[in-house]
Amino acid sequence: MVPRVLLVAATTGYQTRAFADAARQLGFDLVLATDRCHVLKDPWGDHAIPVRFEDPVSSRDTLAAEGRFDGVVAVADRPTLIAALAAEALGIPYNSPAAVARCRDKYLARQRFQAAGLPVPEFFRVAITENPADVADHAPFPCVLKPLGLSASRGVIRANNAEEFVEAFERIRTILETSDVLILREEQNRFIQIESFIEGREFSIEGLVTAGELQVLAIFDKPDPLDGPVFEETIYVTPSRESAETQTLLVEAVNRAVHALGLAHGPIHAELRLNRQGAWVLEVAARPIGGLCARALRFDAGMSLEELILRHAVGEDVSAAQLSDPASGVMMIPIPKGGLYEGVEGVEQASAVAGVEEVVITAKEGQKILPLPEGASYLGFIFARGDSPAGVEAALRQAHGCLKFEIATALPVIRR
Ligand code: ADP
């Protein structure tokens, strides 16, 4: 029987397409469920099942009535809850709704980590309606202010003193009051979390959890310092250049975090920091790495991360999967300033850099672009492979240096 997999996604972006391609390769039947089509009937012609993320229970019932599924996969954080509810109703292995809810709320996650004895920074959350000057009085400086439920570092800001704190708080409040956030109607978006700043180098770990046990697929070093005031992701390179001992420490920390959160089955993407006191897990998301970044990973016989995840979702044993390249990496091309994206020069030169496999510009001409902390996207992605992590990093930097972006200053709207 052809394996049938339910893919729950918020948008029909790159990742959804990557899963559709992977399913085709594998000969799996992939059924998409998304909330972007409950008004129009099948507007994208992909026969997606319409669900409403703001109404998880009725969405679960809709999905449970769709017949047999052998596995479920969620793309991005928000769909994980419906994926978990549907999996429970369908009786297929996945994470519990409670576990994915913890992953999606930075306050709940921190509480679980603390209870499990994992190192955590000083942390507390306050309602966005609080007076920031009062909150600043008991903030540990330097600290990081963050929304509880956004991702891709959107709204995450470091503050070194009360003045910066008040400014950051108000900026985050404005983000949480924008229509694209309000429309999600999520309880956690009414709070801001304050955490003491954890200094150190940063890493991310991509993995698969099976029956609660973590299998590490890749440890990425993030060679650019992430010291704030905003935390822009740029370069990810694997394998890690850290010693075997340090890598064990990183993996052990993520393993404990996975247990603390109660994750049971499916992909994870973890972010963590390392300093003299040890490894500090920032978060574990119950989903694969975002954007186009998964393209940086290639497994045995050229298998993509999406193929691996689909196989795992239907219960295949993928425990022997290994990365096939000696080293690989991706650069998420940061947005240097806000404005109207007008174009880029130098893509050909960047693509010709030895080791660079692909330069993908995702910004569209005429698109309004916003840098962090308000924005949460990139201009594009550069992918490189090579014999060594240092070579891959150098290739990514060299390619980025070839790119010249044209961004026009957006004219302010004059209100009369
Ligand atoms: P998101 O889910 O939006 O990525 P995170 O909580 O992972 O939010 O934070 C984004 C980035 O901000 C992290 O990758 C890290 O660089 C930085 N950061 C977050 N919290 C802290 C902290 N307590 N100390 C130091 N850096 C932090």
Tab-separated table of C-alpha atoms and ligand atoms in Angstrom:
chain	number	residue	atom	x	y	z
A	1	MET	CA	0.000	0.000	0.000
A	2	VAL	CA	1.296	3.482	-0.868
A	3	PRO	CA	2.217	5.339	2.335
A	4	ARG	CA	-0.071	8.312	2.930
A	5	VAL	CA	1.333	11.295	4.826
A	6	LEU	CA	-0.474	14.331	6.168
A	7	LEU	CA	1.499	17.576	5.813
A	8	VAL	CA	0.221	20.449	7.944
A	9	ALA	CA	1.552	23.798	6.761
A	10	ALA	CA	0.726	27.446	7.300
A	11	THR	CA	1.745	28.569	3.854
A	12	THR	CA	2.481	27.001	0.538
A	13	GLY	CA	6.085	28.171	0.608
A	14	TYR	CA	9.401	26.542	-0.284
A	15	GLN	CA	9.234	23.963	2.428
A	16	THR	CA	5.842	22.665	1.383
A	17	ARG	CA	7.117	22.323	-2.160
A	18	ALA	CA	10.247	20.548	-0.951
A	19	PHE	CA	8.083	17.994	0.878
A	20	ALA	CA	5.859	17.586	-2.180
A	21	ASP	CA	8.968	16.896	-4.316
A	22	ALA	CA	10.336	14.463	-1.760
A	23	ALA	CA	7.023	12.610	-1.561
A	24	ARG	CA	6.970	12.305	-5.339
A	25	GLN	CA	10.489	10.855	-5.318
A	26	LEU	CA	9.493	8.329	-2.698
A	27	GLY	CA	6.183	7.476	-4.314
A	28	PHE	CA	4.292	8.561	-1.169
A	29	ASP	CA	0.868	10.098	-1.259
A	30	LEU	CA	1.208	13.522	0.426
A	31	VAL	CA	-1.959	15.268	1.556
A	32	LEU	CA	-1.648	18.943	2.432
A	33	ALA	CA	-3.694	20.622	5.143
A	34	THR	CA	-3.465	24.385	5.442
A	35	ASP	CA	-5.407	27.353	6.710
A	36	ARG	CA	-4.882	29.617	3.793
A	37	CYS	CA	-7.822	28.339	1.776
A	38	HIS	CA	-10.898	28.289	3.936
A	39	VAL	CA	-12.447	31.141	2.016
A	40	LEU	CA	-11.800	30.058	-1.532
A	41	LYS	CA	-12.259	26.501	-2.687
A	42	ASP	CA	-8.886	25.005	-3.582
A	43	PRO	CA	-7.374	28.301	-4.798
A	44	TRP	CA	-3.967	26.742	-5.421
A	45	GLY	CA	-5.238	23.695	-7.203
A	46	ASP	CA	-3.431	21.387	-4.796
A	47	HIS	CA	-6.517	19.825	-3.163
A	48	ALA	CA	-5.335	21.001	0.245
A	49	ILE	CA	-7.649	20.232	3.143
A	50	PRO	CA	-8.790	23.548	4.613
A	51	VAL	CA	-8.220	23.854	8.355
A	52	ARG	CA	-8.285	26.778	10.772
A	53	PHE	CA	-5.266	27.112	13.011
A	54	GLU	CA	-7.243	29.276	15.417
A	55	ASP	CA	-9.747	26.432	15.831
A	56	PRO	CA	-7.590	23.372	16.518
A	57	VAL	CA	-10.371	21.069	17.695
A	58	SER	CA	-12.567	21.376	14.622
A	59	SER	CA	-9.435	21.173	12.454
A	60	ARG	CA	-8.523	17.920	14.183
A	61	ASP	CA	-11.997	16.531	13.484
A	62	THR	CA	-11.766	17.560	9.840
A	63	LEU	CA	-8.435	15.776	9.484
A	64	ALA	CA	-9.493	12.702	11.440
A	65	ALA	CA	-12.370	12.273	8.983
A	66	GLU	CA	-9.978	12.139	6.028
A	67	GLY	CA	-9.330	8.422	6.316
A	68	ARG	CA	-6.097	6.540	6.842
A	69	PHE	CA	-2.753	8.285	7.285
A	70	ASP	CA	0.541	6.554	8.018
A	71	GLY	CA	2.357	9.622	9.256
A	72	VAL	CA	2.122	13.330	9.884
A	73	VAL	CA	4.609	16.165	9.337
A	74	ALA	CA	4.266	19.823	10.297
A	75	VAL	CA	6.075	22.645	8.547
A	76	ALA	CA	6.769	25.601	10.887
A	77	ASP	CA	5.789	26.001	14.523
A	78	ARG	CA	2.147	26.926	14.403
A	79	PRO	CA	0.955	23.849	12.482
A	80	THR	CA	2.535	21.492	15.027
A	81	LEU	CA	-0.475	21.725	17.341
A	82	ILE	CA	-2.981	20.610	14.724
A	83	ALA	CA	-0.547	17.954	13.540
A	84	ALA	CA	-0.332	16.676	17.127
A	85	LEU	CA	-4.094	16.703	17.671
A	86	ALA	CA	-4.679	14.963	14.346
A	87	ALA	CA	-2.001	12.353	15.075
A	88	GLU	CA	-3.629	11.605	18.421
A	89	ALA	CA	-7.055	11.204	16.805
A	90	LEU	CA	-5.652	9.102	13.960
A	91	GLY	CA	-3.514	6.959	16.245
A	92	ILE	CA	-0.240	7.653	14.450
A	93	PRO	CA	3.122	8.347	16.099
A	94	TYR	CA	3.886	12.030	16.661
A	95	ASN	CA	4.386	14.428	19.561
A	96	SER	CA	1.599	15.033	22.047
A	97	PRO	CA	-0.334	18.315	21.827
A	98	ALA	CA	1.047	19.284	25.258
A	99	ALA	CA	4.653	18.721	24.153
A	100	VAL	CA	4.356	20.845	21.002
A	101	ALA	CA	2.555	23.562	22.977
A	102	ARG	CA	5.581	23.738	25.307
A	103	CYS	CA	7.933	24.077	22.349
A	104	ARG	CA	5.874	26.957	20.984
A	105	ASP	CA	5.838	28.973	24.175
A	106	LYS	CA	9.221	30.214	25.377
A	107	TYR	CA	7.913	30.607	28.922
A	108	LEU	CA	6.546	27.069	29.196
A	109	ALA	CA	9.726	25.689	27.652
A	110	ARG	CA	11.944	27.523	30.128
A	111	GLN	CA	9.816	26.251	33.025
A	112	ARG	CA	10.218	22.669	31.807
A	113	PHE	CA	13.973	23.091	31.384
A	114	GLN	CA	14.261	24.529	34.867
A	115	ALA	CA	12.200	21.738	36.418
A	116	ALA	CA	14.384	19.164	34.649
A	117	GLY	CA	17.543	20.734	36.086
A	118	LEU	CA	18.833	22.116	32.802
A	119	PRO	CA	20.747	25.390	33.070
A	120	VAL	CA	18.408	28.318	32.406
A	121	PRO	CA	18.992	32.055	32.486
A	122	GLU	CA	17.049	34.135	34.972
A	123	PHE	CA	13.650	34.515	33.280
A	124	PHE	CA	10.182	35.896	33.792
A	125	ARG	CA	7.342	37.082	31.600
A	126	VAL	CA	5.125	40.130	31.799
A	127	ALA	CA	1.981	41.228	30.000
A	128	ILE	CA	2.536	43.668	27.132
A	129	THR	CA	0.252	46.085	28.950
A	130	GLU	CA	2.776	46.534	31.802
A	131	ASN	CA	4.756	49.719	32.199
A	132	PRO	CA	8.228	48.896	30.852
A	133	ALA	CA	9.993	51.342	33.177
A	134	ASP	CA	8.598	49.426	36.180
A	135	VAL	CA	9.593	46.074	34.696
A	136	ALA	CA	13.097	47.368	33.977
A	137	ASP	CA	13.540	47.913	37.714
A	138	HIS	CA	13.784	44.183	38.279
A	139	ALA	CA	15.376	43.109	34.988
A	140	PRO	CA	18.765	41.381	35.093
A	141	PHE	CA	21.149	43.386	32.856
A	142	PRO	CA	22.294	42.641	30.258
A	143	CYS	CA	19.080	40.890	29.280
A	144	VAL	CA	17.132	39.756	26.252
A	145	LEU	CA	13.497	40.669	25.687
A	146	LYS	CA	11.465	38.376	23.472
A	147	PRO	CA	7.961	37.558	22.384
A	148	LEU	CA	6.898	34.105	23.602
A	149	GLY	CA	5.556	32.742	20.377
A	150	LEU	CA	7.260	34.295	17.368
A	151	SER	CA	10.202	32.755	15.565
A	152	ALA	CA	13.253	33.507	13.407
A	153	SER	CA	14.483	35.964	16.074
A	154	ARG	CA	11.616	38.324	15.290
A	155	GLY	CA	11.234	40.741	18.170
A	156	VAL	CA	14.212	39.364	20.125
A	157	ILE	CA	16.240	42.345	21.451
A	158	ARG	CA	19.098	42.737	23.909
A	159	ALA	CA	19.004	45.545	26.454
A	160	ASN	CA	21.985	46.617	28.540
A	161	ASN	CA	20.238	49.210	30.681
A	162	ALA	CA	16.824	50.565	31.628
A	163	GLU	CA	16.695	52.990	28.735
A	164	GLU	CA	17.364	50.292	26.140
A	165	PHE	CA	14.915	48.056	27.977
A	166	VAL	CA	12.041	50.519	27.670
A	167	GLU	CA	12.803	51.094	23.995
A	168	ALA	CA	12.991	47.346	23.280
A	169	PHE	CA	9.809	46.640	25.201
A	170	GLU	CA	7.876	49.221	23.245
A	171	ARG	CA	9.248	47.962	19.982
A	172	ILE	CA	8.181	44.411	20.782
A	173	ARG	CA	4.768	45.613	21.932
A	174	THR	CA	4.308	47.302	18.544
A	175	ILE	CA	5.282	44.075	16.755
A	176	LEU	CA	2.819	42.084	18.860
A	177	GLU	CA	0.111	44.585	18.033
A	178	THR	CA	0.571	44.420	14.264
A	179	SER	CA	-2.252	42.836	12.338
A	180	ASP	CA	-0.242	39.810	11.154
A	181	VAL	CA	0.382	38.823	14.783
A	182	LEU	CA	-3.031	39.793	16.182
A	183	ILE	CA	-4.773	37.696	13.534
A	184	LEU	CA	-3.159	34.573	15.004
A	185	ARG	CA	-5.140	35.157	18.207
A	186	GLU	CA	-2.569	33.422	20.356
A	187	GLU	CA	-2.518	33.847	24.104
A	188	GLN	CA	1.282	33.838	24.265
A	189	ASN	CA	1.470	36.929	22.049
A	190	ARG	CA	0.166	38.994	24.966
A	191	PHE	CA	3.404	38.551	26.876
A	192	ILE	CA	7.055	39.495	26.676
A	193	GLN	CA	9.718	37.315	28.242
A	194	ILE	CA	12.807	38.753	29.869
A	195	GLU	CA	15.893	36.543	30.162
A	196	SER	CA	19.363	37.291	31.416
A	197	PHE	CA	21.808	37.382	28.508
A	198	ILE	CA	23.742	34.140	28.028
A	199	GLU	CA	27.079	34.965	26.494
A	200	GLY	CA	28.794	32.386	24.348
A	201	ARG	CA	29.077	30.745	20.960
A	202	GLU	CA	25.922	29.521	19.287
A	203	PHE	CA	25.029	26.230	17.615
A	204	SER	CA	22.016	24.543	16.187
A	205	ILE	CA	21.187	20.882	16.081
A	206	GLU	CA	18.959	19.141	13.593
A	207	GLY	CA	17.563	15.837	14.724
A	208	LEU	CA	14.872	13.212	14.657
A	209	VAL	CA	13.134	11.908	17.728
A	210	THR	CA	11.886	8.326	17.752
A	211	ALA	CA	9.996	7.009	20.753
A	212	GLY	CA	11.430	9.906	22.766
A	213	GLU	CA	15.052	9.232	21.768
A	214	LEU	CA	17.096	11.807	19.894
A	215	GLN	CA	19.044	10.978	16.751
A	216	VAL	CA	21.343	13.831	15.771
A	217	LEU	CA	21.424	14.513	12.047
A	218	ALA	CA	23.681	17.577	12.063
A	219	ILE	CA	25.391	19.959	14.443
A	220	PHE	CA	25.779	23.395	12.892
A	221	ASP	CA	28.329	25.929	14.080
A	222	LYS	CA	27.211	29.547	13.752
A	223	PRO	CA	30.562	31.258	13.263
A	224	ASP	CA	29.255	34.855	13.358
A	225	PRO	CA	28.987	36.289	16.866
A	226	LEU	CA	25.412	36.793	18.049
A	227	ASP	CA	25.730	39.428	20.745
A	228	GLY	CA	22.779	41.657	19.902
A	229	PRO	CA	21.073	44.049	20.004
A	230	VAL	CA	19.251	41.911	17.418
A	231	PHE	CA	20.114	38.321	16.629
A	232	GLU	CA	20.452	37.846	12.945
A	233	GLU	CA	21.108	34.323	11.721
A	234	THR	CA	23.684	34.253	8.973
A	235	ILE	CA	26.061	31.331	8.468
A	236	TYR	CA	25.423	27.717	9.472
A	237	VAL	CA	28.209	25.204	8.824
A	238	THR	CA	28.302	21.478	9.507
A	239	PRO	CA	30.069	19.387	10.763
A	240	SER	CA	30.935	21.319	13.872
A	241	ARG	CA	34.569	22.291	14.383
A	242	GLU	CA	34.232	21.812	18.142
A	243	SER	CA	36.028	18.936	19.853
A	244	ALA	CA	34.259	15.583	20.165
A	245	GLU	CA	33.925	16.280	23.875
A	246	THR	CA	32.172	19.621	23.307
A	247	GLN	CA	29.894	18.107	20.690
A	248	THR	CA	28.880	15.436	23.176
A	249	LEU	CA	28.062	18.178	25.661
A	250	LEU	CA	25.865	19.963	23.102
A	251	VAL	CA	24.039	16.787	22.125
A	252	GLU	CA	23.542	15.785	25.742
A	253	ALA	CA	21.955	19.185	26.507
A	254	VAL	CA	19.526	18.901	23.593
A	255	ASN	CA	18.729	15.325	24.559
A	256	ARG	CA	17.780	16.440	28.045
A	257	ALA	CA	15.701	19.297	26.616
A	258	VAL	CA	13.831	16.870	24.327
A	259	HIS	CA	13.000	14.711	27.352
A	260	ALA	CA	12.036	17.742	29.446
A	261	LEU	CA	9.618	18.910	26.769
A	262	GLY	CA	8.191	15.414	26.365
A	263	LEU	CA	8.809	15.224	22.629
A	264	ALA	CA	8.190	11.753	21.265
A	265	HIS	CA	8.322	11.507	17.483
A	266	GLY	CA	9.371	13.724	14.609
A	267	PRO	CA	12.000	16.230	13.540
A	268	ILE	CA	13.503	18.810	15.891
A	269	HIS	CA	15.524	21.956	15.382
A	270	ALA	CA	17.370	23.138	18.488
A	271	GLU	CA	19.330	26.311	19.198
A	272	LEU	CA	21.874	26.435	21.978
A	273	ARG	CA	24.765	28.434	23.414
A	274	LEU	CA	28.010	27.289	24.909
A	275	ASN	CA	30.187	29.025	27.471
A	276	ARG	CA	32.460	28.097	30.372
A	277	GLN	CA	29.459	27.135	32.461
A	278	GLY	CA	28.259	24.620	29.887
A	279	ALA	CA	25.622	24.228	27.183
A	280	TRP	CA	22.429	26.291	27.430
A	281	VAL	CA	19.487	25.266	25.301
A	282	LEU	CA	17.683	28.319	23.947
A	283	GLU	CA	14.882	26.392	22.348
A	284	VAL	CA	13.821	23.158	20.729
A	285	ALA	CA	11.289	23.478	17.928
A	286	ALA	CA	9.260	20.397	16.980
A	287	ARG	CA	9.867	20.889	13.280
A	288	PRO	CA	12.730	20.868	10.794
A	289	ILE	CA	15.022	23.835	10.104
A	290	GLY	CA	13.174	26.661	8.334
A	291	GLY	CA	13.352	28.493	5.029
A	292	LEU	CA	15.417	26.858	2.348
A	293	CYS	CA	18.139	25.889	4.843
A	294	ALA	CA	17.404	22.164	4.663
A	295	ARG	CA	19.058	22.191	1.241
A	296	ALA	CA	22.377	22.439	3.035
A	297	LEU	CA	21.885	18.871	4.263
A	298	ARG	CA	22.220	15.859	2.045
A	299	PHE	CA	22.176	12.299	3.274
A	300	ASP	CA	23.208	8.922	1.872
A	301	ALA	CA	22.554	8.556	-1.851
A	302	GLY	CA	21.678	12.253	-2.074
A	303	MET	CA	18.596	11.904	0.112
A	304	SER	CA	17.101	15.220	1.196
A	305	LEU	CA	16.109	16.095	4.750
A	306	GLU	CA	12.480	16.126	3.633
A	307	GLU	CA	12.751	12.563	2.276
A	308	LEU	CA	14.313	11.453	5.507
A	309	ILE	CA	11.555	13.088	7.550
A	310	LEU	CA	8.820	11.533	5.396
A	311	ARG	CA	10.351	8.066	5.742
A	312	HIS	CA	10.649	8.564	9.466
A	313	ALA	CA	7.053	9.802	9.688
A	314	VAL	CA	5.721	6.541	8.257
A	315	GLY	CA	7.800	4.462	10.645
A	316	GLU	CA	10.781	3.498	8.484
A	317	ASP	CA	14.024	2.888	10.356
A	318	VAL	CA	16.282	5.788	9.369
A	319	SER	CA	18.659	5.443	12.304
A	320	ALA	CA	21.607	4.757	10.008
A	321	ALA	CA	21.209	7.996	8.012
A	322	GLN	CA	24.470	9.927	7.671
A	323	LEU	CA	25.346	13.225	6.054
A	324	SER	CA	27.017	12.501	2.753
A	325	ASP	CA	29.167	15.629	2.322
A	326	PRO	CA	32.406	16.154	4.240
A	327	ALA	CA	31.211	19.715	4.958
A	328	SER	CA	28.339	21.930	3.930
A	329	GLY	CA	26.690	25.144	4.922
A	330	VAL	CA	24.196	27.857	4.233
A	331	MET	CA	24.187	31.600	4.605
A	332	MET	CA	20.872	33.275	5.232
A	333	ILE	CA	21.405	36.610	3.502
A	334	PRO	CA	20.500	39.298	6.002
A	335	ILE	CA	18.453	42.361	5.153
A	336	PRO	CA	20.891	45.264	5.619
A	337	LYS	CA	18.197	47.948	5.791
A	338	GLY	CA	14.485	48.343	5.332
A	339	GLY	CA	13.002	49.658	2.112
A	340	LEU	CA	11.902	48.514	-1.293
A	341	TYR	CA	13.914	45.691	-2.772
A	342	GLU	CA	14.985	46.676	-6.273
A	343	GLY	CA	17.413	43.991	-7.288
A	344	VAL	CA	20.836	42.462	-6.890
A	345	GLU	CA	24.073	42.412	-8.835
A	346	GLY	CA	26.809	39.835	-8.675
A	347	VAL	CA	24.787	36.615	-8.476
A	348	GLU	CA	26.834	35.130	-11.303
A	349	GLN	CA	30.144	35.937	-9.601
A	350	ALA	CA	28.824	34.657	-6.275
A	351	SER	CA	27.671	31.411	-7.894
A	352	ALA	CA	31.087	30.975	-9.506
A	353	VAL	CA	32.948	30.985	-6.176
A	354	ALA	CA	34.583	27.575	-5.690
A	355	GLY	CA	32.456	25.451	-3.389
A	356	VAL	CA	29.302	27.494	-3.848
A	357	GLU	CA	26.536	25.280	-5.046
A	358	GLU	CA	23.654	27.661	-5.348
A	359	VAL	CA	22.683	31.278	-4.734
A	360	VAL	CA	18.945	31.704	-4.341
A	361	ILE	CA	17.525	35.199	-4.079
A	362	THR	CA	14.064	34.980	-2.574
A	363	ALA	CA	13.318	38.717	-2.312
A	364	LYS	CA	11.090	39.891	-5.128
A	365	GLU	CA	11.511	43.142	-7.011
A	366	GLY	CA	9.296	45.831	-5.559
A	367	GLN	CA	8.866	43.897	-2.299
A	368	LYS	CA	8.903	45.885	0.909
A	369	ILE	CA	11.568	44.426	3.139
A	370	LEU	CA	12.027	44.829	6.855
A	371	PRO	CA	15.160	44.002	8.826
A	372	LEU	CA	15.106	42.569	12.365
A	373	PRO	CA	13.647	42.963	14.873
A	374	GLU	CA	10.384	43.770	13.051
A	375	GLY	CA	11.055	41.565	10.028
A	376	ALA	CA	11.760	37.852	9.987
A	377	SER	CA	12.926	37.026	6.512
A	378	TYR	CA	16.053	37.043	4.403
A	379	LEU	CA	17.024	38.305	0.979
A	380	GLY	CA	17.959	34.797	-0.001
A	381	PHE	CA	20.282	31.895	0.703
A	382	ILE	CA	23.767	30.834	-0.363
A	383	PHE	CA	24.677	27.139	-0.244
A	384	ALA	CA	28.184	25.701	-0.273
A	385	ARG	CA	29.825	22.305	0.028
A	386	GLY	CA	33.433	21.331	0.393
A	387	ASP	CA	36.067	19.247	2.086
A	388	SER	CA	36.211	21.282	5.266
A	389	PRO	CA	33.927	23.491	7.364
A	390	ALA	CA	36.500	26.323	7.159
A	391	GLY	CA	36.481	26.112	3.354
A	392	VAL	CA	32.680	26.160	3.279
A	393	GLU	CA	32.533	29.173	5.568
A	394	ALA	CA	35.100	31.040	3.454
A	395	ALA	CA	33.163	30.246	0.263
A	396	LEU	CA	29.917	31.536	1.776
A	397	ARG	CA	31.591	34.760	2.894
A	398	GLN	CA	33.280	35.286	-0.449
A	399	ALA	CA	30.036	34.707	-2.338
A	400	HIS	CA	28.164	37.090	-0.075
A	401	GLY	CA	30.852	39.704	-0.741
A	402	CYS	CA	30.054	39.508	-4.474
A	403	LEU	CA	26.408	40.455	-3.970
A	404	LYS	CA	25.314	44.063	-4.169
A	405	PHE	CA	21.724	44.675	-3.203
A	406	GLU	CA	19.700	47.661	-4.315
A	407	ILE	CA	17.263	48.721	-1.656
A	408	ALA	CA	15.377	51.973	-2.126
A	409	THR	CA	14.299	53.900	0.908
A	410	ALA	CA	10.560	53.469	1.233
A	411	LEU	CA	8.905	56.881	1.319
A	412	PRO	CA	7.043	57.534	4.529
A	413	VAL	CA	3.286	57.719	4.198
A	414	ILE	CA	2.154	61.288	4.784
A	415	ARG	CA	-1.000	61.413	6.856
A	416	ARG	CA	-3.107	64.558	6.746
B	1	ADP	P1	13.329	32.567	17.982
B	1	ADP	O1	12.438	31.416	18.268
B	1	ADP	O2	12.598	33.763	17.487
B	1	ADP	O3	14.508	32.210	17.145
B	1	ADP	P2	15.039	32.499	20.342
B	1	ADP	O4	14.573	32.469	21.739
B	1	ADP	O5	15.624	31.249	19.789
B	1	ADP	O6	13.857	33.042	19.426
B	1	ADP	O7	16.093	33.665	20.210
B	1	ADP	C1	16.640	34.063	18.968
B	1	ADP	C2	18.116	34.332	19.140
B	1	ADP	O8	18.316	35.333	20.136
B	1	ADP	C3	18.907	33.136	19.630
B	1	ADP	O9	19.300	32.328	18.562
B	1	ADP	C4	20.066	33.825	20.333
B	1	ADP	O10	21.063	34.225	19.419
B	1	ADP	C5	19.438	35.050	20.914
B	1	ADP	N1	19.010	34.821	22.322
B	1	ADP	C6	17.770	34.481	22.734
B	1	ADP	N2	17.733	34.371	24.085
B	1	ADP	C7	18.963	34.653	24.533
B	1	ADP	C8	19.582	34.734	25.839
B	1	ADP	N3	18.883	34.529	26.952
B	1	ADP	N4	20.879	35.054	25.890
B	1	ADP	C9	21.605	35.296	24.764
B	1	ADP	N5	21.088	35.259	23.545
B	1	ADP	C10	19.790	34.935	23.410
